[in-house]
JSON list of C-alpha atoms in Angstrom, two decimals:
[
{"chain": "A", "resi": 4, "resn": "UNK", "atom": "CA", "xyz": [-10.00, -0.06, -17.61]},
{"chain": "A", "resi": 5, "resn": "UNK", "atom": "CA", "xyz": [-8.49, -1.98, -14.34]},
{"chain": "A", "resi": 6, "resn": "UNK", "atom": "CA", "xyz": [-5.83, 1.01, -13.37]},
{"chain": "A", "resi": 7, "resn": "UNK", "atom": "CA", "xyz": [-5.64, 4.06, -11.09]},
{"chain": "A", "resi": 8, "resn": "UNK", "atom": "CA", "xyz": [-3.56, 6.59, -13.14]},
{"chain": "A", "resi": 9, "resn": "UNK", "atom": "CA", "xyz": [-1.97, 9.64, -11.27]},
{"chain": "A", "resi": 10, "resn": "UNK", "atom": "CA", "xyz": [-0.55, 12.94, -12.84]},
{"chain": "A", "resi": 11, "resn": "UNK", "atom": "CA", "xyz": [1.90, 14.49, -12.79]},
{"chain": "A", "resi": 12, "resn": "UNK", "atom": "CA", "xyz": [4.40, 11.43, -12.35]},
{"chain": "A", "resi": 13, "resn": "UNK", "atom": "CA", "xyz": [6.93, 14.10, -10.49]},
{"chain": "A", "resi": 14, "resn": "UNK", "atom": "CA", "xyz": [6.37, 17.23, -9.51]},
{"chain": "A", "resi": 15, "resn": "UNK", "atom": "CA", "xyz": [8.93, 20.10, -7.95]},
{"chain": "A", "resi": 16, "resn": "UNK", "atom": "CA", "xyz": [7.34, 23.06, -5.74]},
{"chain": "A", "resi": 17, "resn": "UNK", "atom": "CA", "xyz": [8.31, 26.11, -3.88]},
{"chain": "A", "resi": 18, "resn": "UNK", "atom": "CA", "xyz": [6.93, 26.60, -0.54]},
{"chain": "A", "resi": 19, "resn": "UNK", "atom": "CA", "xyz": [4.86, 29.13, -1.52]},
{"chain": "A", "resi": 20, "resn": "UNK", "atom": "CA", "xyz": [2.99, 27.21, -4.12]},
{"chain": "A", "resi": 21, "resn": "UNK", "atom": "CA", "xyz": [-0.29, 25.84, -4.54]},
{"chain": "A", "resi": 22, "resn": "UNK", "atom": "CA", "xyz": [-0.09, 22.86, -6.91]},
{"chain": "A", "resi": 23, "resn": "UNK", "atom": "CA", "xyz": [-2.75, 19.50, -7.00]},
{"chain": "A", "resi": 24, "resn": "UNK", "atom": "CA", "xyz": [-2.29, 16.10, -7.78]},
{"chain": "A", "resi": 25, "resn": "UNK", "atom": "CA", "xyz": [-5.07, 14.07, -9.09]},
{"chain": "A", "resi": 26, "resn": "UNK", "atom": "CA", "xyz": [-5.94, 10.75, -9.42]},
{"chain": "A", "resi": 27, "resn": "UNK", "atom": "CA", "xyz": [-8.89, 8.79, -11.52]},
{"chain": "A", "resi": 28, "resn": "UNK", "atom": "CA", "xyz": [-10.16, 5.21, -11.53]},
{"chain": "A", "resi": 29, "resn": "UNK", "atom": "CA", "xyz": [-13.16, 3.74, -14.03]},
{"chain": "A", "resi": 30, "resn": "UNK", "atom": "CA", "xyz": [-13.33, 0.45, -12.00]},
{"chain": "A", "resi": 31, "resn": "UNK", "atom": "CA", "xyz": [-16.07, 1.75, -10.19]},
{"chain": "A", "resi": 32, "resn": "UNK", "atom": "CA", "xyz": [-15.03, 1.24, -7.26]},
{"chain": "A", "resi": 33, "resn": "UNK", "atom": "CA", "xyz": [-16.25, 3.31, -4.06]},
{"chain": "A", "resi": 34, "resn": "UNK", "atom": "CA", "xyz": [-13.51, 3.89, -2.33]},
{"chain": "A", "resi": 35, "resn": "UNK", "atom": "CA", "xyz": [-10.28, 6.05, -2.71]},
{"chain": "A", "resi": 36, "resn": "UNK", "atom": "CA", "xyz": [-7.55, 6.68, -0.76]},
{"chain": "A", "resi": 37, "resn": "UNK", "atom": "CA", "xyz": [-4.42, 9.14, -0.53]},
{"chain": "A", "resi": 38, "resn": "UNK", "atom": "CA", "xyz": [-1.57, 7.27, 0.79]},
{"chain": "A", "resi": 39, "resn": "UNK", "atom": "CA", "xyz": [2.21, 9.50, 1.23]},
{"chain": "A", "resi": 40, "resn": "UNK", "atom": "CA", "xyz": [5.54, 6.74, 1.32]},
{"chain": "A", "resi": 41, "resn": "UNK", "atom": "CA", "xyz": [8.79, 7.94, 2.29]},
{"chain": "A", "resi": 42, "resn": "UNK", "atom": "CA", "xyz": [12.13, 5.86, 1.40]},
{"chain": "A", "resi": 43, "resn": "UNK", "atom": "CA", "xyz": [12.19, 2.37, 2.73]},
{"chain": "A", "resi": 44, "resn": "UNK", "atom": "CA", "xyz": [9.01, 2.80, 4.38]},
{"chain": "A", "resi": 45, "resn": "UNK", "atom": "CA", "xyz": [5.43, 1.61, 4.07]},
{"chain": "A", "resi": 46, "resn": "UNK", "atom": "CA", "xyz": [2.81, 3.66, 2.77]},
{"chain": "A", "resi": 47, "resn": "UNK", "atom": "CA", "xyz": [0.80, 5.59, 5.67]},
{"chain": "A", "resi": 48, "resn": "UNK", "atom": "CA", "xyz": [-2.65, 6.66, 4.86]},
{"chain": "A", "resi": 49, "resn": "UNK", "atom": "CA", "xyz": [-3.67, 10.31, 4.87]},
{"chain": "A", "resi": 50, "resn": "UNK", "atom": "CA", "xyz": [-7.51, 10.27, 3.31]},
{"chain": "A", "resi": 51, "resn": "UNK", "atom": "CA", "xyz": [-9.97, 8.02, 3.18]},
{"chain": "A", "resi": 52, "resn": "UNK", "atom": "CA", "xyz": [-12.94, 8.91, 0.77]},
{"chain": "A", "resi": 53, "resn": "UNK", "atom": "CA", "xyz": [-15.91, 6.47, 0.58]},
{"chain": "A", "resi": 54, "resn": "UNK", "atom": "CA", "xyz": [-18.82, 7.05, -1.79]},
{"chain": "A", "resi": 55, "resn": "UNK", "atom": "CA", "xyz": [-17.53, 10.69, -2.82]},
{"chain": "A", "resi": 56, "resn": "UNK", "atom": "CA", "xyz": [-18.02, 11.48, 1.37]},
{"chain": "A", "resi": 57, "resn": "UNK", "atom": "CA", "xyz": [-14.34, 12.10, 3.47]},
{"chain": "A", "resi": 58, "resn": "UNK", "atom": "CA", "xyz": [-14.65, 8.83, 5.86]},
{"chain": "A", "resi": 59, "resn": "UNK", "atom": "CA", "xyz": [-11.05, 8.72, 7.22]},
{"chain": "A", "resi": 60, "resn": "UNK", "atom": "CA", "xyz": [-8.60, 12.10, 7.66]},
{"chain": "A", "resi": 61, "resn": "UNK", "atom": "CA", "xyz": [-5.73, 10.40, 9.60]},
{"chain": "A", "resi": 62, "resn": "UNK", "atom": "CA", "xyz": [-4.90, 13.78, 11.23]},
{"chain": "A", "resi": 63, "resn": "UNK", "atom": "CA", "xyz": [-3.41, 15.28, 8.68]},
{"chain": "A", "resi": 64, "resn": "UNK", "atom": "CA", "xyz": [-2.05, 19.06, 8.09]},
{"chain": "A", "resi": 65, "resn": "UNK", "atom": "CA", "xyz": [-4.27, 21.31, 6.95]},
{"chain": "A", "resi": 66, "resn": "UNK", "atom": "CA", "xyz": [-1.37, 22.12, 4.24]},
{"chain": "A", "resi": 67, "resn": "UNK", "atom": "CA", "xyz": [-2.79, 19.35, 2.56]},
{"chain": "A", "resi": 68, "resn": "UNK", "atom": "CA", "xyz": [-6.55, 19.51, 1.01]},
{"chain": "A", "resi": 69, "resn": "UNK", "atom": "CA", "xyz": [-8.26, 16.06, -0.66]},
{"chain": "A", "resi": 70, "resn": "UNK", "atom": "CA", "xyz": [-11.08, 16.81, -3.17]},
{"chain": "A", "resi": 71, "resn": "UNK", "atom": "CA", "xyz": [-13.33, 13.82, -4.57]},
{"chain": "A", "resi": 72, "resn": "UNK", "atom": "CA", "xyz": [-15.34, 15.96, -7.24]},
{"chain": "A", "resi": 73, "resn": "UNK", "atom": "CA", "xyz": [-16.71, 12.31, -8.63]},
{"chain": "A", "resi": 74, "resn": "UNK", "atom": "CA", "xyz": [-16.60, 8.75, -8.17]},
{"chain": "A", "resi": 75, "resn": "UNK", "atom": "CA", "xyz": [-13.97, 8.27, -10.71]},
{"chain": "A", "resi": 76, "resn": "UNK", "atom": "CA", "xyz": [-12.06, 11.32, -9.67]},
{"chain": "A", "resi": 77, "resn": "UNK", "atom": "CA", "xyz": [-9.92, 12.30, -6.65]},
{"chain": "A", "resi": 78, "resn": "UNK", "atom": "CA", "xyz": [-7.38, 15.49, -5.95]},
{"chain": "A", "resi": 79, "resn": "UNK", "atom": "CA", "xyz": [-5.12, 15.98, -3.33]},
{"chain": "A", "resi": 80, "resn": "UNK", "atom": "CA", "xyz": [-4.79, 19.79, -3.36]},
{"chain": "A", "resi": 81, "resn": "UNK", "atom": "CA", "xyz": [-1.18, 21.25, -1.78]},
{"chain": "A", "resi": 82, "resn": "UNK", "atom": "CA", "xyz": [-0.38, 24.43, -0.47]},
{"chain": "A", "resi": 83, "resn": "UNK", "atom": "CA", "xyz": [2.47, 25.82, 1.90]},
{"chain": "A", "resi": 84, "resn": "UNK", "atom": "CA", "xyz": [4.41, 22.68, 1.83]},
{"chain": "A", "resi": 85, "resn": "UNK", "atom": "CA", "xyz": [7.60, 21.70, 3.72]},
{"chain": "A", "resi": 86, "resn": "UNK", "atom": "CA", "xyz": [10.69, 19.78, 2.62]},
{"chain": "A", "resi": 87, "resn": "UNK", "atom": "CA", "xyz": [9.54, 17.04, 4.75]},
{"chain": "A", "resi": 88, "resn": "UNK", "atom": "CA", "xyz": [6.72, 16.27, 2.96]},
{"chain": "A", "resi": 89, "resn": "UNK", "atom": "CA", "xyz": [8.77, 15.35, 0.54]},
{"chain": "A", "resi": 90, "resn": "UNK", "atom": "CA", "xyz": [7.90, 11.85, -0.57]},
{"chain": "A", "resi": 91, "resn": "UNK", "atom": "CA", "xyz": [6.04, 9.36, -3.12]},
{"chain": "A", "resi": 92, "resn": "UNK", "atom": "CA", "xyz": [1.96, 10.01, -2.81]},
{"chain": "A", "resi": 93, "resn": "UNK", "atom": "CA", "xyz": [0.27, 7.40, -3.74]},
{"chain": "A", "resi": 94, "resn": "UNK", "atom": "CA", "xyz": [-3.42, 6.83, -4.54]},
{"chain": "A", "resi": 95, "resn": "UNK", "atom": "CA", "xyz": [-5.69, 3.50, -4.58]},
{"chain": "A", "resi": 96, "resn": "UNK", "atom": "CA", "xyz": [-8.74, 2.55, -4.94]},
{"chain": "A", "resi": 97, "resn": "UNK", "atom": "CA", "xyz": [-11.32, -0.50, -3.72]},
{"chain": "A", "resi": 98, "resn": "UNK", "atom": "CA", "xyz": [-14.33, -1.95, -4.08]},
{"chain": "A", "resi": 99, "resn": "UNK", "atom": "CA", "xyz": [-14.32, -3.89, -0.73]},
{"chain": "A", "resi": 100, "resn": "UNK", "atom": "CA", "xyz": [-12.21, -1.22, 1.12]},
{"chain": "A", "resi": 101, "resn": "UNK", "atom": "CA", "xyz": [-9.70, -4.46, 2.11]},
{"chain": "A", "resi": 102, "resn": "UNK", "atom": "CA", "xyz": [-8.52, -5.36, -1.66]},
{"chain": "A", "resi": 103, "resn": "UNK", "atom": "CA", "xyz": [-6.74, -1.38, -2.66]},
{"chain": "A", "resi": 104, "resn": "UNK", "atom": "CA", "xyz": [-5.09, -1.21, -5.80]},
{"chain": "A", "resi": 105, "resn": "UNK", "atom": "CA", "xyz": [-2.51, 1.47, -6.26]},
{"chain": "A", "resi": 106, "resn": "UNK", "atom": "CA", "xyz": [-1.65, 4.00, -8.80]},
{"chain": "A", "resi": 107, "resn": "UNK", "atom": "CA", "xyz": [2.30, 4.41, -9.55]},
{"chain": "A", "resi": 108, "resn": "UNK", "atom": "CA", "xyz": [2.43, 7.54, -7.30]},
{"chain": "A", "resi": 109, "resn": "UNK", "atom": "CA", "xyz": [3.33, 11.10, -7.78]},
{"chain": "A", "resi": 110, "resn": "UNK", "atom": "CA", "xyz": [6.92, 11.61, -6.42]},
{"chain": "A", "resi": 111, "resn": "UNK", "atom": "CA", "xyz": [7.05, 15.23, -4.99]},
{"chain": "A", "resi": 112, "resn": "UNK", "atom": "CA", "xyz": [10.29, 17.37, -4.26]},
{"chain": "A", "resi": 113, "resn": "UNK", "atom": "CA", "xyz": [9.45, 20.45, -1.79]},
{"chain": "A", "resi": 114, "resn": "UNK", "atom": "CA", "xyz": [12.79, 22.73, -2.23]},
{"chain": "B", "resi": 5, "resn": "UNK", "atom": "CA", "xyz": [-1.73, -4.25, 18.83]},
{"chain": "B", "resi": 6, "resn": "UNK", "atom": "CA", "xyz": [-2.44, -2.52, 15.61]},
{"chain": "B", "resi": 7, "resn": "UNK", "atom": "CA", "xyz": [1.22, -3.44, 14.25]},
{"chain": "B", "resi": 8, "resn": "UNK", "atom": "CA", "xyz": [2.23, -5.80, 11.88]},
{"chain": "B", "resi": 9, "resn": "UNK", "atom": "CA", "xyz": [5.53, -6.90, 12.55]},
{"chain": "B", "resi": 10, "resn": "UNK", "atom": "CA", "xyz": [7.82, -8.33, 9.57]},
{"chain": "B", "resi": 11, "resn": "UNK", "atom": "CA", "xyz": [11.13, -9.64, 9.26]},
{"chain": "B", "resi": 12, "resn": "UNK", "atom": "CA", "xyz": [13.70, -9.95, 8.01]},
{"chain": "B", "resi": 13, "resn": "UNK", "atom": "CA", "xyz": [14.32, -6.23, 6.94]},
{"chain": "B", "resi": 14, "resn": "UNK", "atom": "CA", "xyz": [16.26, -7.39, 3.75]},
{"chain": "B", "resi": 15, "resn": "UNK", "atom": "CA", "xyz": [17.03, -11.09, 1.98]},
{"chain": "B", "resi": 16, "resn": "UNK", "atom": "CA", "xyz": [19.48, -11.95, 0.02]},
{"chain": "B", "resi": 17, "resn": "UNK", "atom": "CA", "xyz": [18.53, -15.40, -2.55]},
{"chain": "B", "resi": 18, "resn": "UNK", "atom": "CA", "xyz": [20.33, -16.66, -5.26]},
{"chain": "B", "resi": 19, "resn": "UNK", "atom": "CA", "xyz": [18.32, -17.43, -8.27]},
{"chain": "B", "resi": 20, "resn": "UNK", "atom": "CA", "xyz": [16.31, -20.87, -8.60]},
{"chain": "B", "resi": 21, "resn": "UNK", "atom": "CA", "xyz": [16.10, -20.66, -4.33]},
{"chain": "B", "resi": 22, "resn": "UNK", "atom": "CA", "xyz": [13.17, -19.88, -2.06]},
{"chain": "B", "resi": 23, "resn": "UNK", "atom": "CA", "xyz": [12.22, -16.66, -0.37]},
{"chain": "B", "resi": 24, "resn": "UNK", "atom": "CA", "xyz": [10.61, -16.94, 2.82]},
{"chain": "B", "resi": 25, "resn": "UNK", "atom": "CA", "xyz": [9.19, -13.67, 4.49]},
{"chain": "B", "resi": 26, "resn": "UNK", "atom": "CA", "xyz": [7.68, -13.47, 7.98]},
{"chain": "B", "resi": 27, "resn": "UNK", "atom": "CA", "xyz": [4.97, -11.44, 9.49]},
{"chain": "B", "resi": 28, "resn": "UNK", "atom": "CA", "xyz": [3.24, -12.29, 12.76]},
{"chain": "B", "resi": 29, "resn": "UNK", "atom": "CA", "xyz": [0.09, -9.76, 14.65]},
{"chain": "B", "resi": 30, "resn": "UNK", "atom": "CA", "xyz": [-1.70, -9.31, 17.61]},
{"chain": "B", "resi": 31, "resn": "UNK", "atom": "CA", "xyz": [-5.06, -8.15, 16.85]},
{"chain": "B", "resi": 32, "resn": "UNK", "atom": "CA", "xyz": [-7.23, -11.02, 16.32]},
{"chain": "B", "resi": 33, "resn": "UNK", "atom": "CA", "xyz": [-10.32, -8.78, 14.72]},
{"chain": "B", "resi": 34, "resn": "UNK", "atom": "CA", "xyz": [-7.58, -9.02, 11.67]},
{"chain": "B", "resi": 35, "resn": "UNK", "atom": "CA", "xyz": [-9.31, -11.04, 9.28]},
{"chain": "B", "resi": 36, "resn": "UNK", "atom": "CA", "xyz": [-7.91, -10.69, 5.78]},
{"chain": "B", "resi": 37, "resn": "UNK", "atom": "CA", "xyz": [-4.15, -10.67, 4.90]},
{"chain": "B", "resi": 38, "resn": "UNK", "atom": "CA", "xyz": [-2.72, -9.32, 1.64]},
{"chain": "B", "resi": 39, "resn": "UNK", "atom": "CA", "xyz": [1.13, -9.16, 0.32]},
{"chain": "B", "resi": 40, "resn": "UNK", "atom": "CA", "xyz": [2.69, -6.58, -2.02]},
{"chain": "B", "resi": 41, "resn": "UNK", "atom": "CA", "xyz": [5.07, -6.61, -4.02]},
{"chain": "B", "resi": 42, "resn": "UNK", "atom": "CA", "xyz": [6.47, -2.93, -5.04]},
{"chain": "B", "resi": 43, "resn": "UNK", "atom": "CA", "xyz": [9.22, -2.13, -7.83]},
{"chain": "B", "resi": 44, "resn": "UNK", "atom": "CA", "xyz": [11.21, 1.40, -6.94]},
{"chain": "B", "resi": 45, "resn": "UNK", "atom": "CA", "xyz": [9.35, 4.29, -8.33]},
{"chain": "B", "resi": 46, "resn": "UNK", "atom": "CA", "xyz": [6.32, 2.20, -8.79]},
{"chain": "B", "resi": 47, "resn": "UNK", "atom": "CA", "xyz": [3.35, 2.22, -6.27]},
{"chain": "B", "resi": 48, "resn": "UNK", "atom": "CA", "xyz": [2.58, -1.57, -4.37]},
{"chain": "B", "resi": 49, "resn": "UNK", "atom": "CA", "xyz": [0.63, -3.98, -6.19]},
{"chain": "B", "resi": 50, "resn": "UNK", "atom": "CA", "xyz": [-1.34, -6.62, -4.95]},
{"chain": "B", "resi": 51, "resn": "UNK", "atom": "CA", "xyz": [0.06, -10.24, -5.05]},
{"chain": "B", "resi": 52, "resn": "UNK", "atom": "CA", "xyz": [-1.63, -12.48, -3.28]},
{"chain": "B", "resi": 53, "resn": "UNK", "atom": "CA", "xyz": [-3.99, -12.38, -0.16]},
{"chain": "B", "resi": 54, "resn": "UNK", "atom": "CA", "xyz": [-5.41, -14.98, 2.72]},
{"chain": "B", "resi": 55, "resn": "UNK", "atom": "CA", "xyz": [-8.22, -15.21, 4.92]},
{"chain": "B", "resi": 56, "resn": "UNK", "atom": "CA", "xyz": [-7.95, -16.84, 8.44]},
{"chain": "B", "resi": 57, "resn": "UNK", "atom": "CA", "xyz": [-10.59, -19.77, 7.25]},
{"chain": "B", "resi": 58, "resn": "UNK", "atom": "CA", "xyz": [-7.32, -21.70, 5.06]},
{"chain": "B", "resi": 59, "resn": "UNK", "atom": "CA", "xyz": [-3.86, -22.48, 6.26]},
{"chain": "B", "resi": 60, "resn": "UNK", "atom": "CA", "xyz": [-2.51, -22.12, 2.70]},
{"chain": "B", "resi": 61, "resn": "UNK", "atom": "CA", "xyz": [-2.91, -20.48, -0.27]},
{"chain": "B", "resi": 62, "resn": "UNK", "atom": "CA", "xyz": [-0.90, -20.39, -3.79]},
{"chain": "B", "resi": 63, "resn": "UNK", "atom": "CA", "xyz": [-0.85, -18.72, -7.10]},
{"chain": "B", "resi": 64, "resn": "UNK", "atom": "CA", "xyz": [1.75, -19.90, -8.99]},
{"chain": "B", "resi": 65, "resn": "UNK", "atom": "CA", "xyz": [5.36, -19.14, -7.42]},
{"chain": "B", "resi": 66, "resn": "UNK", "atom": "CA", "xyz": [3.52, -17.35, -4.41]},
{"chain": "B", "resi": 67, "resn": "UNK", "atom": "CA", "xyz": [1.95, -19.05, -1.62]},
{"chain": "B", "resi": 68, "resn": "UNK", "atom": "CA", "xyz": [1.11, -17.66, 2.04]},
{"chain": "B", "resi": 69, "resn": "UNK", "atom": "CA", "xyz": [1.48, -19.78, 4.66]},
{"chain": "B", "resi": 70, "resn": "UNK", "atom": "CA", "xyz": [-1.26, -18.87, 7.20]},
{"chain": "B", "resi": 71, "resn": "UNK", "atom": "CA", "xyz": [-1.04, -19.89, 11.36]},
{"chain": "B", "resi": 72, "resn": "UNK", "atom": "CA", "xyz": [-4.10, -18.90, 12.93]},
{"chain": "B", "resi": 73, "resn": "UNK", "atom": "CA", "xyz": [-3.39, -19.97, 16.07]},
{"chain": "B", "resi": 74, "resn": "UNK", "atom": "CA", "xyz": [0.47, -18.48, 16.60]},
{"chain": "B", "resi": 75, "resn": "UNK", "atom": "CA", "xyz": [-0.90, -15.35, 14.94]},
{"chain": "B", "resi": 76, "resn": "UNK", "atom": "CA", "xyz": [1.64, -15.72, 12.52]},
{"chain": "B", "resi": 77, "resn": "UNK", "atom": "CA", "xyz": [2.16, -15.75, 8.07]},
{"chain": "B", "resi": 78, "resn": "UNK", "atom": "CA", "xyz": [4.72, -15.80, 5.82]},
{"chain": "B", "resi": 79, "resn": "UNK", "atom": "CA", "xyz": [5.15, -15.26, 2.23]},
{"chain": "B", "resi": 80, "resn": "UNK", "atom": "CA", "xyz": [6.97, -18.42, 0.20]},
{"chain": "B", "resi": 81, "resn": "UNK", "atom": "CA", "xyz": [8.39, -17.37, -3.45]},
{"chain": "B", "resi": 82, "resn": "UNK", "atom": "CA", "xyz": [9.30, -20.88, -4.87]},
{"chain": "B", "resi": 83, "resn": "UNK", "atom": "CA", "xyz": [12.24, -20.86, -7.85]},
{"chain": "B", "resi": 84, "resn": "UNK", "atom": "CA", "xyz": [12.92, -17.18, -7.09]},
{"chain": "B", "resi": 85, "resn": "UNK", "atom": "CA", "xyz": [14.00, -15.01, -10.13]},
{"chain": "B", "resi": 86, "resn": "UNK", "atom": "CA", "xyz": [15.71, -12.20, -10.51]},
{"chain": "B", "resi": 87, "resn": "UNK", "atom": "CA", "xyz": [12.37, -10.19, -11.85]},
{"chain": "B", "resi": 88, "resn": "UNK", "atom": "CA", "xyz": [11.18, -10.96, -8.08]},
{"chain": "B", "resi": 89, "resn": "UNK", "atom": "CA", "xyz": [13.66, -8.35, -6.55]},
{"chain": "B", "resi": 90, "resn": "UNK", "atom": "CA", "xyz": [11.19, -5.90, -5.09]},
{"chain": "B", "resi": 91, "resn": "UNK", "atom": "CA", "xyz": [10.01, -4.43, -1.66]},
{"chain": "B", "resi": 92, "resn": "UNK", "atom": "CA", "xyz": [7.11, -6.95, -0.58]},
{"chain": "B", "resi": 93, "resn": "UNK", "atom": "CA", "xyz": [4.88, -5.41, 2.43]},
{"chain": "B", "resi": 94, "resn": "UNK", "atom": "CA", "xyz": [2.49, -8.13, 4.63]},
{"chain": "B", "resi": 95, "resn": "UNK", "atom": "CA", "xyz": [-0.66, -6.19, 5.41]},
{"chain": "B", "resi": 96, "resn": "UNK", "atom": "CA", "xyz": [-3.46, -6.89, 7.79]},
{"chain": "B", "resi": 97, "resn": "UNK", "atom": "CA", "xyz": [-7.68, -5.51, 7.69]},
{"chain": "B", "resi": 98, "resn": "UNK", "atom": "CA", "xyz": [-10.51, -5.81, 9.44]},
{"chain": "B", "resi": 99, "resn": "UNK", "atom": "CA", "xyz": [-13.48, -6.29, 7.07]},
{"chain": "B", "resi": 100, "resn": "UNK", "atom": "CA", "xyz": [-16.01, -5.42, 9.24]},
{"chain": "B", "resi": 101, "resn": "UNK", "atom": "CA", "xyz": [-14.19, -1.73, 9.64]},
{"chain": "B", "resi": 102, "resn": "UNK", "atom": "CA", "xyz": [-13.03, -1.58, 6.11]},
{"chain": "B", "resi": 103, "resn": "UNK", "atom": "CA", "xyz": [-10.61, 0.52, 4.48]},
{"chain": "B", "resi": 104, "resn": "UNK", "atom": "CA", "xyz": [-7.45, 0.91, 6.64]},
{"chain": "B", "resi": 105, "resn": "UNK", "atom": "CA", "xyz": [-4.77, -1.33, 5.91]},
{"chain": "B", "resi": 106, "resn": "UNK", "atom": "CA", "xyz": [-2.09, -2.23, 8.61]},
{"chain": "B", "resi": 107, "resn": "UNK", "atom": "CA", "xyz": [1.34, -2.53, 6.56]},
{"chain": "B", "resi": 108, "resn": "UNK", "atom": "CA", "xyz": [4.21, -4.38, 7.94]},
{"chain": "B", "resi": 109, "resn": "UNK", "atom": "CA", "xyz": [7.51, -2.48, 8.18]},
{"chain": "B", "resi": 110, "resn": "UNK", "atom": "CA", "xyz": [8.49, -4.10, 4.17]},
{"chain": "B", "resi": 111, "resn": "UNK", "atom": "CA", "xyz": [11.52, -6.65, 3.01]},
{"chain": "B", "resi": 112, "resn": "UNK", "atom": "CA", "xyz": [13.49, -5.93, 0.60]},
{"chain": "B", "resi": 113, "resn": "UNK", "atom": "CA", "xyz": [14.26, -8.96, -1.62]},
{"chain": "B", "resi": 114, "resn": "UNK", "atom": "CA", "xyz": [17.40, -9.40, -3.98]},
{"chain": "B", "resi": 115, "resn": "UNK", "atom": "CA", "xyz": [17.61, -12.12, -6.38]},
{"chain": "B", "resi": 116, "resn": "UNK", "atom": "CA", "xyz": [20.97, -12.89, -7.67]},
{"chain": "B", "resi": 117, "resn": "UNK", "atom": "CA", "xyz": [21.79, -14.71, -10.99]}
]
């Protein structure tokens, strides 16, 4: 298996709700990342998580929770959210930590 | 000195021509240098990546060009097609302090028939 899947492909929330996304690879690799990507923009990295241990929280809102229950496994739990946040969340993974590989993203709608 | 700059923004090729895309840095800890290519609604995917230690590098229609010394690379699509029209993004690492990736700003490509 040489893919990072995501679920749900889109997903609509209140402000009020709690909702997750997840993310798995099986390429063993030992690093995964959250990434969020708003339109006609890069992606900009949120969480860094390196052997199942947080290494890299790029000062993000608390509103947003990562969760690396495995190696293969990787959650990005929401709560609270805002319209702006609003955007394509994306998740890769490496081996290396310089060669990522991407997932095809979760676009999420905060009304 | 952590930015990547890239330009142009967006490019416009006809089909059968070659796309040229520019991205030039500052920090020279950067030591690996990968392009991707991203479809709308789809997340990036790798294309092709450089180290500082070769000026050149190709795989098949792609090759990045690679000046160490003006700080400077550019991505060359040869015989563009219109299956090429995509966002590409230059990126920029530091291996020694692995895992963040320094995207450039993106250029959209359009390949007309």
């Amino acid at each position: 298996d040489t893919e990072v899947t995501q679920t749900p492909k889109h997903l609509v929330m209140g402000m009020t709700n709690k909702k997750s996304l997840k993310c798995e690879q099986h390429m063993g690799h030992r690093a995964m990342y959250w990434y969020k990507q708003k339109a006609k923009k890069p992606p900009e990295l949120m969480f860094v998580y390196s052997y199942e241990k947080l290494s890299i929280n790029e000062s993000v809102p608390s509103r947003f929770s990562p969760e690396c229950p495995n190696s293969s496994l990787l959650n990005l739990h929401l709560h609270a959210l805002q319209p702006e946040d609003s955007a394509l969340y994306l998740c890769a993974s490496s081996l290396t930590g310089v060669e990522q590989f991407f997932g095809p993203g979760t676009r999420l709608t905060v009304l | 000195q952590q930015q990547v700059k890239q330009s142009p923004q967006s490019l416009i090729v006809q089909k059968g021509g070659i796309s040229i895309i520019n991205c030039a840095y500052e920090n020279t800890a950067f030591d690996y240098f990968p392009w991707y290519q991203q479809f709308p609604g789809k997340g990036p995917a790798l294309l092709i990546a450089i180290r500082p230690d070769v000026s050149e590098k190709k795989e098949g229609r792609f090759t990045i060009s690679f000046n160490k010394s003006a700080k400077q690379f550019s991505l060359h699509i040869m015989d563009s097609q219109p299956g090429d029209s995509a966002t590409y993004f230059c990126a920029a690492s530091i291996s020694y302090n692995t895992d963040k990736l320094i995207f450039g700003t993106g250029t959209r490509l359009q390949v007309f028939p």
